[in-house]
Coordinates of C-alpha atoms in Angstrom, one line a residue:
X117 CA -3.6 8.9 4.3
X118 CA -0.2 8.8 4.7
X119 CA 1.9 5.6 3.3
X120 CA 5.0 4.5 4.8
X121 CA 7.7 1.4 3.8
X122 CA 8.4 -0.6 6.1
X123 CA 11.7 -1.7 6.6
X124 CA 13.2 -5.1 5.3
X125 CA 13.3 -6.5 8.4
X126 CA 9.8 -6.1 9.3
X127 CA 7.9 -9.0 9.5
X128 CA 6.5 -10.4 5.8
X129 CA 3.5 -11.9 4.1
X130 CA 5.8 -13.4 1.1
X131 CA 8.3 -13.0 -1.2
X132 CA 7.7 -12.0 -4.9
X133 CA 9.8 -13.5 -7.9
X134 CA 9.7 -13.4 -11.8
X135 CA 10.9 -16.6 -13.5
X136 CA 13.4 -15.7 -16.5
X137 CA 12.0 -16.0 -19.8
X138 CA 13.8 -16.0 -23.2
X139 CA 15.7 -12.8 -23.9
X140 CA 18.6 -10.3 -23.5
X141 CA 19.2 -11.2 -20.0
X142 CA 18.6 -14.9 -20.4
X143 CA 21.8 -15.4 -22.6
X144 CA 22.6 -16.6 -25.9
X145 CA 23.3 -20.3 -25.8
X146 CA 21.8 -23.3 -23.5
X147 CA 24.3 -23.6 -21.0
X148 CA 23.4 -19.6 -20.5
X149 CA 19.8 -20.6 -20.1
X150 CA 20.3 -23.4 -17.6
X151 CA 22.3 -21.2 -15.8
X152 CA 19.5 -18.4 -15.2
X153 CA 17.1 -21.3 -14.3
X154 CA 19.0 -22.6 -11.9
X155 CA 20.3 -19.6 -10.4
X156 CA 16.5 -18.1 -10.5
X157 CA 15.2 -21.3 -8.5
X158 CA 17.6 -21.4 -6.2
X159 CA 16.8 -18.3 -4.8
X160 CA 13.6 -19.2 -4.4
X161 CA 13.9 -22.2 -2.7
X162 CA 15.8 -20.5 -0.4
X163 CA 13.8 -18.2 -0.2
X164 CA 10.9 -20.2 0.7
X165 CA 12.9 -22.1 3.9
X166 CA 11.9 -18.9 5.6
X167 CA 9.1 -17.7 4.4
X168 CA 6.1 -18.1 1.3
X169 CA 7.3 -17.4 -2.3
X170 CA 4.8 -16.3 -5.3
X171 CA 6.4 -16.7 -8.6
X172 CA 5.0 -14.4 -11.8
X173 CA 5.6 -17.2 -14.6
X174 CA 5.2 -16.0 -18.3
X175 CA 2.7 -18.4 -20.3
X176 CA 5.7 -19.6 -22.6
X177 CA 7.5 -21.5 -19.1
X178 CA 4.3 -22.8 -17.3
X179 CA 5.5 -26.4 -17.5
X180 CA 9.7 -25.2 -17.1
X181 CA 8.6 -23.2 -13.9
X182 CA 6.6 -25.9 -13.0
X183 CA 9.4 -28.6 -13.0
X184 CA 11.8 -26.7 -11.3
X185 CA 10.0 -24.8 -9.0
X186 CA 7.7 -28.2 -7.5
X187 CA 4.3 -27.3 -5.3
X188 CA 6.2 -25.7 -2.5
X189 CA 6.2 -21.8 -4.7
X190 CA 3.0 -20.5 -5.8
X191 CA 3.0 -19.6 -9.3
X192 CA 1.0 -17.2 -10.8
X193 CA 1.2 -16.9 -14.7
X194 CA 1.6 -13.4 -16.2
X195 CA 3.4 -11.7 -19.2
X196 CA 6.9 -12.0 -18.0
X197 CA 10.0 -9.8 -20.1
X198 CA 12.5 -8.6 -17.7
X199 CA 12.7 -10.4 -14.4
X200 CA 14.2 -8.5 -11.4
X201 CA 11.2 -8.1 -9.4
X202 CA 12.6 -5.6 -7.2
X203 CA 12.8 -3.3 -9.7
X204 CA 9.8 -3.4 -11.9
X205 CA 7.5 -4.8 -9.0
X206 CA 5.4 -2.7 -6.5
X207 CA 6.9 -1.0 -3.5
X208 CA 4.7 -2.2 -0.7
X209 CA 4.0 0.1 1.4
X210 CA 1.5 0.4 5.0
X211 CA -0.6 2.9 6.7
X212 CA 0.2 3.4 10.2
X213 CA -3.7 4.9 10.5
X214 CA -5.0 2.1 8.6
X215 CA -3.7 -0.8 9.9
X216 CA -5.2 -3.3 7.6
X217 CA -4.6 -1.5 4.4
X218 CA -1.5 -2.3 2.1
X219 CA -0.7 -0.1 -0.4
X220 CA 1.8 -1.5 -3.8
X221 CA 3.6 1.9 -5.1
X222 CA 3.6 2.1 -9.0
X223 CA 6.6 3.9 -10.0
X224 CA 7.2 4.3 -13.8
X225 CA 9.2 1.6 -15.3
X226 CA 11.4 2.2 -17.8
X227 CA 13.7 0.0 -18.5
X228 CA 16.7 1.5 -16.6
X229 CA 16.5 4.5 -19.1
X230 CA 14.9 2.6 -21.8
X231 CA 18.3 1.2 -23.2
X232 CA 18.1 0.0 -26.7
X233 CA 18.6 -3.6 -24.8
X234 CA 15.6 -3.6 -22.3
X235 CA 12.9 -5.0 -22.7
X236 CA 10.7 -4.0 -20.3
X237 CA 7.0 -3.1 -21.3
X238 CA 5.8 -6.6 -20.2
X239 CA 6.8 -6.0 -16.8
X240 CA 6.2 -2.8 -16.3
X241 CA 2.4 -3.7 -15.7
X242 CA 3.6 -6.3 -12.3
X243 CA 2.9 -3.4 -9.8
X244 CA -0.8 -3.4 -10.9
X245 CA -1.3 -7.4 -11.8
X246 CA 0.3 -7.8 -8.2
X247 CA -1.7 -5.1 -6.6
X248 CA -4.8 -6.6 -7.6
X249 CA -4.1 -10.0 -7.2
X250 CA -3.2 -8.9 -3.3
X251 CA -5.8 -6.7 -2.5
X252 CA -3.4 -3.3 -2.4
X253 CA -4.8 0.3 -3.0
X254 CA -2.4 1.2 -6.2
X255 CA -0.4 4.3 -5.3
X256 CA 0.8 5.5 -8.4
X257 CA 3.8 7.5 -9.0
X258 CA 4.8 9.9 -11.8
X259 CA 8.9 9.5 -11.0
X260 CA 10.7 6.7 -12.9
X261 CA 12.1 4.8 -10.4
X262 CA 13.0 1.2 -9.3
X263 CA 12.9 -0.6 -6.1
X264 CA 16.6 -1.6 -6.2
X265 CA 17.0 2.2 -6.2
X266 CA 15.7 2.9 -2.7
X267 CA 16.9 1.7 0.6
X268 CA 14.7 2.6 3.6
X269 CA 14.9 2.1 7.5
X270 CA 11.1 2.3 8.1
X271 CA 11.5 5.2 10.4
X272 CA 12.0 8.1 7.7
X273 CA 15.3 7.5 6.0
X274 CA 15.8 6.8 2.4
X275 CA 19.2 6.1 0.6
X276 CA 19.0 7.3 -3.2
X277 CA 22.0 8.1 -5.9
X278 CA 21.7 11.2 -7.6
X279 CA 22.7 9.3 -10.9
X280 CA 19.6 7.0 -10.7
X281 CA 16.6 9.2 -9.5
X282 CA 18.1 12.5 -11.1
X283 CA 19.2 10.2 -14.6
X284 CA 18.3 12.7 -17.5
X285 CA 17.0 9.2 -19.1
X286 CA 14.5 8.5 -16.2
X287 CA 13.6 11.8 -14.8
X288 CA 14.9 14.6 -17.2
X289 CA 13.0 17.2 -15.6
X290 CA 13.5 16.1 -11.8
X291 CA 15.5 17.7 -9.3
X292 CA 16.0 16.8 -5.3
X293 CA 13.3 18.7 -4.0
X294 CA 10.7 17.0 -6.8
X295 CA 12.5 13.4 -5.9
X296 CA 12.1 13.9 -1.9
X297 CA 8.6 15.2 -2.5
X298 CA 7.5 12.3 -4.0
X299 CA 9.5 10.0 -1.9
X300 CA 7.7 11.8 1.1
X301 CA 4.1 11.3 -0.4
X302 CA 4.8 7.3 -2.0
X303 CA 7.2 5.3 0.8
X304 CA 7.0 8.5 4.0
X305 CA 10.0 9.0 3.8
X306 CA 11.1 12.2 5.6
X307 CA 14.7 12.7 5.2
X308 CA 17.1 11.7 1.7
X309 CA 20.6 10.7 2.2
X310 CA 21.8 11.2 -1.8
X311 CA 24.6 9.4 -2.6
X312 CA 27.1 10.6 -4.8
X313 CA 27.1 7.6 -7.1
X314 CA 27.1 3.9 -7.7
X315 CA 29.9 1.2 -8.2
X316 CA 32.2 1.5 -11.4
X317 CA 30.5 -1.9 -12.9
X318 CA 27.0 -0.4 -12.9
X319 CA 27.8 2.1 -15.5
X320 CA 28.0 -0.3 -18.0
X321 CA 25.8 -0.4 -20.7
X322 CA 23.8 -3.3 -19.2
X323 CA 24.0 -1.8 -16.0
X324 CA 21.5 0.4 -13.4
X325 CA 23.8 3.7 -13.0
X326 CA 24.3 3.3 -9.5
X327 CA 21.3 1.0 -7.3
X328 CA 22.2 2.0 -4.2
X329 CA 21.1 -2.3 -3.2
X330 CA 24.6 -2.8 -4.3
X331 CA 26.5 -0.3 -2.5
X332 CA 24.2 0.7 0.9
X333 CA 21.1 -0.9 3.0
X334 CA 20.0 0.0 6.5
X335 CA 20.1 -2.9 9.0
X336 CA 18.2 -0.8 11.6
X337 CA 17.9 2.8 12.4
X338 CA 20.9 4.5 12.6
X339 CA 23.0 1.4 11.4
X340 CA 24.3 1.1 7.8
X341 CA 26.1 -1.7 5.8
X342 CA 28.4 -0.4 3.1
X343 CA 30.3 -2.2 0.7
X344 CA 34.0 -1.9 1.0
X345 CA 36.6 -2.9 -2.0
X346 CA 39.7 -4.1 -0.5
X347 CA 42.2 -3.8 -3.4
X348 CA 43.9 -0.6 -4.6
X349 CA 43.7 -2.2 -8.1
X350 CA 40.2 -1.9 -8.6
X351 CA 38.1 1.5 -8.7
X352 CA 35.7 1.2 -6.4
X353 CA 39.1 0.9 -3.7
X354 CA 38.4 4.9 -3.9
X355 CA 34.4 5.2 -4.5
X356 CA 34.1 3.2 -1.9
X357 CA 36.3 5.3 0.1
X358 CA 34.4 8.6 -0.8
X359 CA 31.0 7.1 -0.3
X360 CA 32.2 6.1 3.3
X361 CA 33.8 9.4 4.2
X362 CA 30.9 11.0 2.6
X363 CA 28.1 9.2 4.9
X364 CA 30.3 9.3 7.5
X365 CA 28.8 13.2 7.9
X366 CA 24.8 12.0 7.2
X367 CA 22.5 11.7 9.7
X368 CA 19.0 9.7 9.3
X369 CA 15.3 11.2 9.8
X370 CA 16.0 11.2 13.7
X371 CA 19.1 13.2 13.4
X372 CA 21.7 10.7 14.2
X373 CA 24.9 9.9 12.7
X374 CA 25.4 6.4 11.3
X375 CA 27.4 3.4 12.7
X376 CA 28.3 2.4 9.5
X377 CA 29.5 -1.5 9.0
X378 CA 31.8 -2.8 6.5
X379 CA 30.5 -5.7 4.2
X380 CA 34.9 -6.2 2.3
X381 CA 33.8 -7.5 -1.1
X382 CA 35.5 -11.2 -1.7
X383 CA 38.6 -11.2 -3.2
X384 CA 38.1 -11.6 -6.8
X385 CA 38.3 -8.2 -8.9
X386 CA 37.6 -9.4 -12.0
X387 CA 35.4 -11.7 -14.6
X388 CA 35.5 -12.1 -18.3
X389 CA 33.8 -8.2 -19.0
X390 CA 36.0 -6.4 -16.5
X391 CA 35.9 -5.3 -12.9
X392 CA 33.1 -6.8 -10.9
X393 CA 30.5 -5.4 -8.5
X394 CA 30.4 -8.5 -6.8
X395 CA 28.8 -7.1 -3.1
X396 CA 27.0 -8.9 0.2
X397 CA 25.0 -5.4 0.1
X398 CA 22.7 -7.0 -2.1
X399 CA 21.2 -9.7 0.4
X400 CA 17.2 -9.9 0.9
X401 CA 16.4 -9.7 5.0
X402 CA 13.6 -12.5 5.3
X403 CA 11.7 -14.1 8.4
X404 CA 14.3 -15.7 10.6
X405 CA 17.3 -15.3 8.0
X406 CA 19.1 -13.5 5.0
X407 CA 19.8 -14.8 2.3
X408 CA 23.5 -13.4 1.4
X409 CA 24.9 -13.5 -2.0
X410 CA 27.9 -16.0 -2.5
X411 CA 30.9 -15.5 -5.1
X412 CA 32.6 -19.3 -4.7
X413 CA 34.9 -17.4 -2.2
X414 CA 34.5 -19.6 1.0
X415 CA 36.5 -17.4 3.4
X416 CA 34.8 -13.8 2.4
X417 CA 31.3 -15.7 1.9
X418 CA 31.7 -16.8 5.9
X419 CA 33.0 -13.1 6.8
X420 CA 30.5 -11.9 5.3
X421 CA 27.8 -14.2 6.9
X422 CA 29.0 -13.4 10.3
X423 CA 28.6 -9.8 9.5
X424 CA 25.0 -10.1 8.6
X425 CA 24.1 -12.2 11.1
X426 CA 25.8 -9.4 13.4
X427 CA 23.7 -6.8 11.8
X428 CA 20.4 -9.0 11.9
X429 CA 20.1 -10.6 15.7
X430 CA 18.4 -13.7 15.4
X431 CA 18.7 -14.3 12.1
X432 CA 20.4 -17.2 9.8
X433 CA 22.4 -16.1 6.7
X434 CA 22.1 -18.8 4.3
X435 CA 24.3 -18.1 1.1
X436 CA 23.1 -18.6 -2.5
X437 CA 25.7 -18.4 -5.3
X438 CA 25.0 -15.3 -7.1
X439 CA 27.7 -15.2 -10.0
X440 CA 25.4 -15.9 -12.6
X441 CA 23.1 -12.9 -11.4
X442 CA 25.5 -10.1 -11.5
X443 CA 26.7 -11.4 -14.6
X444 CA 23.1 -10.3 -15.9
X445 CA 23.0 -6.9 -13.9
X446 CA 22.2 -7.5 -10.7
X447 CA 21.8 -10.0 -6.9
X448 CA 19.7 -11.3 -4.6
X449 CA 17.9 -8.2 -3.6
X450 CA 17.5 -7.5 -7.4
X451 CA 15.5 -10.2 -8.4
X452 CA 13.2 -10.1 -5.1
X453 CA 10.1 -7.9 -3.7
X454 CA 9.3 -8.1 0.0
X455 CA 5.4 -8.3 0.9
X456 CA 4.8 -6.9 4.4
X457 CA 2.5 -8.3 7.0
X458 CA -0.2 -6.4 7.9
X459 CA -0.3 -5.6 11.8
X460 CA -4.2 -7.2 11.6
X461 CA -2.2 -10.1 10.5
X462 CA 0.8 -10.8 12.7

């Protein structure tokens, strides 16, 4: 058999979501909770404008999911710790010689390097409960790896960071040929673009040490969206710059260079921890839309729109405020899993 991902934009079956539960990332006081909730449900119910929504809700919030959630998202109850789907969930993946098979890829979770903070062995088991409750052969993986670590174009190409696949805390005995190998034999993908690294705000303590969801995704073969900082004050002005000079010189599984698109991060440089991340990369590509990350900053939040909407023909980008999200870690993307249609389906 040979398993392939499909790309984003591929038609799907349904979203998959994790409601928060009490915790590290869920905050310390109320008005911290409420806004995780709120910021959780509102993804989903935009979520579910475009397409169906399944919702993993730990025992302890049956009757909070519930409420805020109503009859339009499915809920399926299931120990729930950590919360961004994308990472702990399955990879879905399809064979092209099997046409009605779907396959979930189990990658070891971990935590993000099993940092004193994570809390993660509830979750870890999602690729499995979600396998099963879906009818997908389990393809499981010995790399440590997370979905908001990969970025594929469905026709080969995978975008990785050396310092999240190659992380001495994840992989300590991996190198490139071991990662592409296994990318190879799990999603089919057939050639690795590495980036160098992630942005500056990721290296924090509570962050992923370099997703690439937050810095590069491919809208379509050949075509790339990269994050772009703006000001000279902040220091991903230059790692931005490097990355694009850098994949300015990669070409994908077919051999061609990249158009590479510019997604100008929104003005603001700062919050109360230090310099943001704050990126439109980290949208989710659903049926008939995107739903784009918003940062309260009306005229980069429209720019940004019009660039998706560019990128994705056809498509409406809705926007979702996503300032209490990456002030937890992460986005949009982060907090999502994509379930393809099978083509005995469409």
């Amino acid at each position: 058999m040979t398993w392939r991902m499909p790309a984003e934009t591929a038609p799907h079956d349904r979203t998959w979501m994790a409601f928060p539960t009490a915790g590290t990332t869920l905050g310390e006081s109320t008005a911290d909770h409420e806004e995780a909730y709120t910021a959780w449900t509102a993804v989903a119910h935009a979520v579910a404008e475009f397409e169906p929504v399944t919702m993993l809700v730990d025992p302890t919030e049956r009757e909070r999911a519930a409420q805020r959630l109503g009859s339009g998202i499915t809920q399926v109850e299931a120990p729930v710790d950590e919360y961004w789907m994308r990472d702990h969930g399955p990879t879905f993946v399809v064979d092209d010689e099997r046409p009605g098979v779907l396959g979930a890829v189990d990658w070891i979770f971990n935590g993000w390097g099993d940092h004193e903070w994570s809390e993660w062995r509830k979750s870890a088991e999602h690729a499995r409960i979600i396998a099963e409750l879906v009818g997908a052969e389990l393809v499981s993986s010995v790399l440590v790896n997370e979905g908001g670590g990969i970025h594929v174009d469905g026709a080969g190409t995978v975008l990785l960071t050396e310092t999240v696949q190659l992380d001495p805390r994840r992989n300590p005995y991996a190198d490139r040929a071991r990662v592409e190998a296994e990318m190879a034999r799990t999603i089919g993908a057939t050639k690795a673009v590495w980036l160098s690294r992630g942005l500056t705000r990721d290296y924090d303590d509570f962050g992923t040490s370099g997703h690439v969801d937050i810095v590069a995704t491919l809208a379509s073969p050949g075509r790339m969206l990269l994050h772009r900082q703006d000001s000279t004050e902040h220091p991903d002005f230059e790692v931005t710059r490097d990355l694009r000079a850098q994949l300015s010189q990669e070409t994908d599984a077919a051999g061609r260079s990249f158009e590479i698109l510019d997604l100008p991060a929104p003005a603001a440089i700062r919050d109360d921890e230090g310099f943001v991340d704050w990126s439109y990369v980290n949208h989710l590509v659903v049926n008939g839309g995107v739903i784009a990350c918003g940062f309260g900053d009306d005229r980069a939040d429209a720019a940004a729109r019009d660039v998706l909407e560019a990128a994705y023909p056809g498509r409406k980008a809705v926007t979702v405020d996503a300032r209490p999200l990456f002030a937890r870690g992460g986005g949009i993307h982060c907090i999502t899993q994509q379930q393809p249609s099978l083509p005995s389906a469409r």
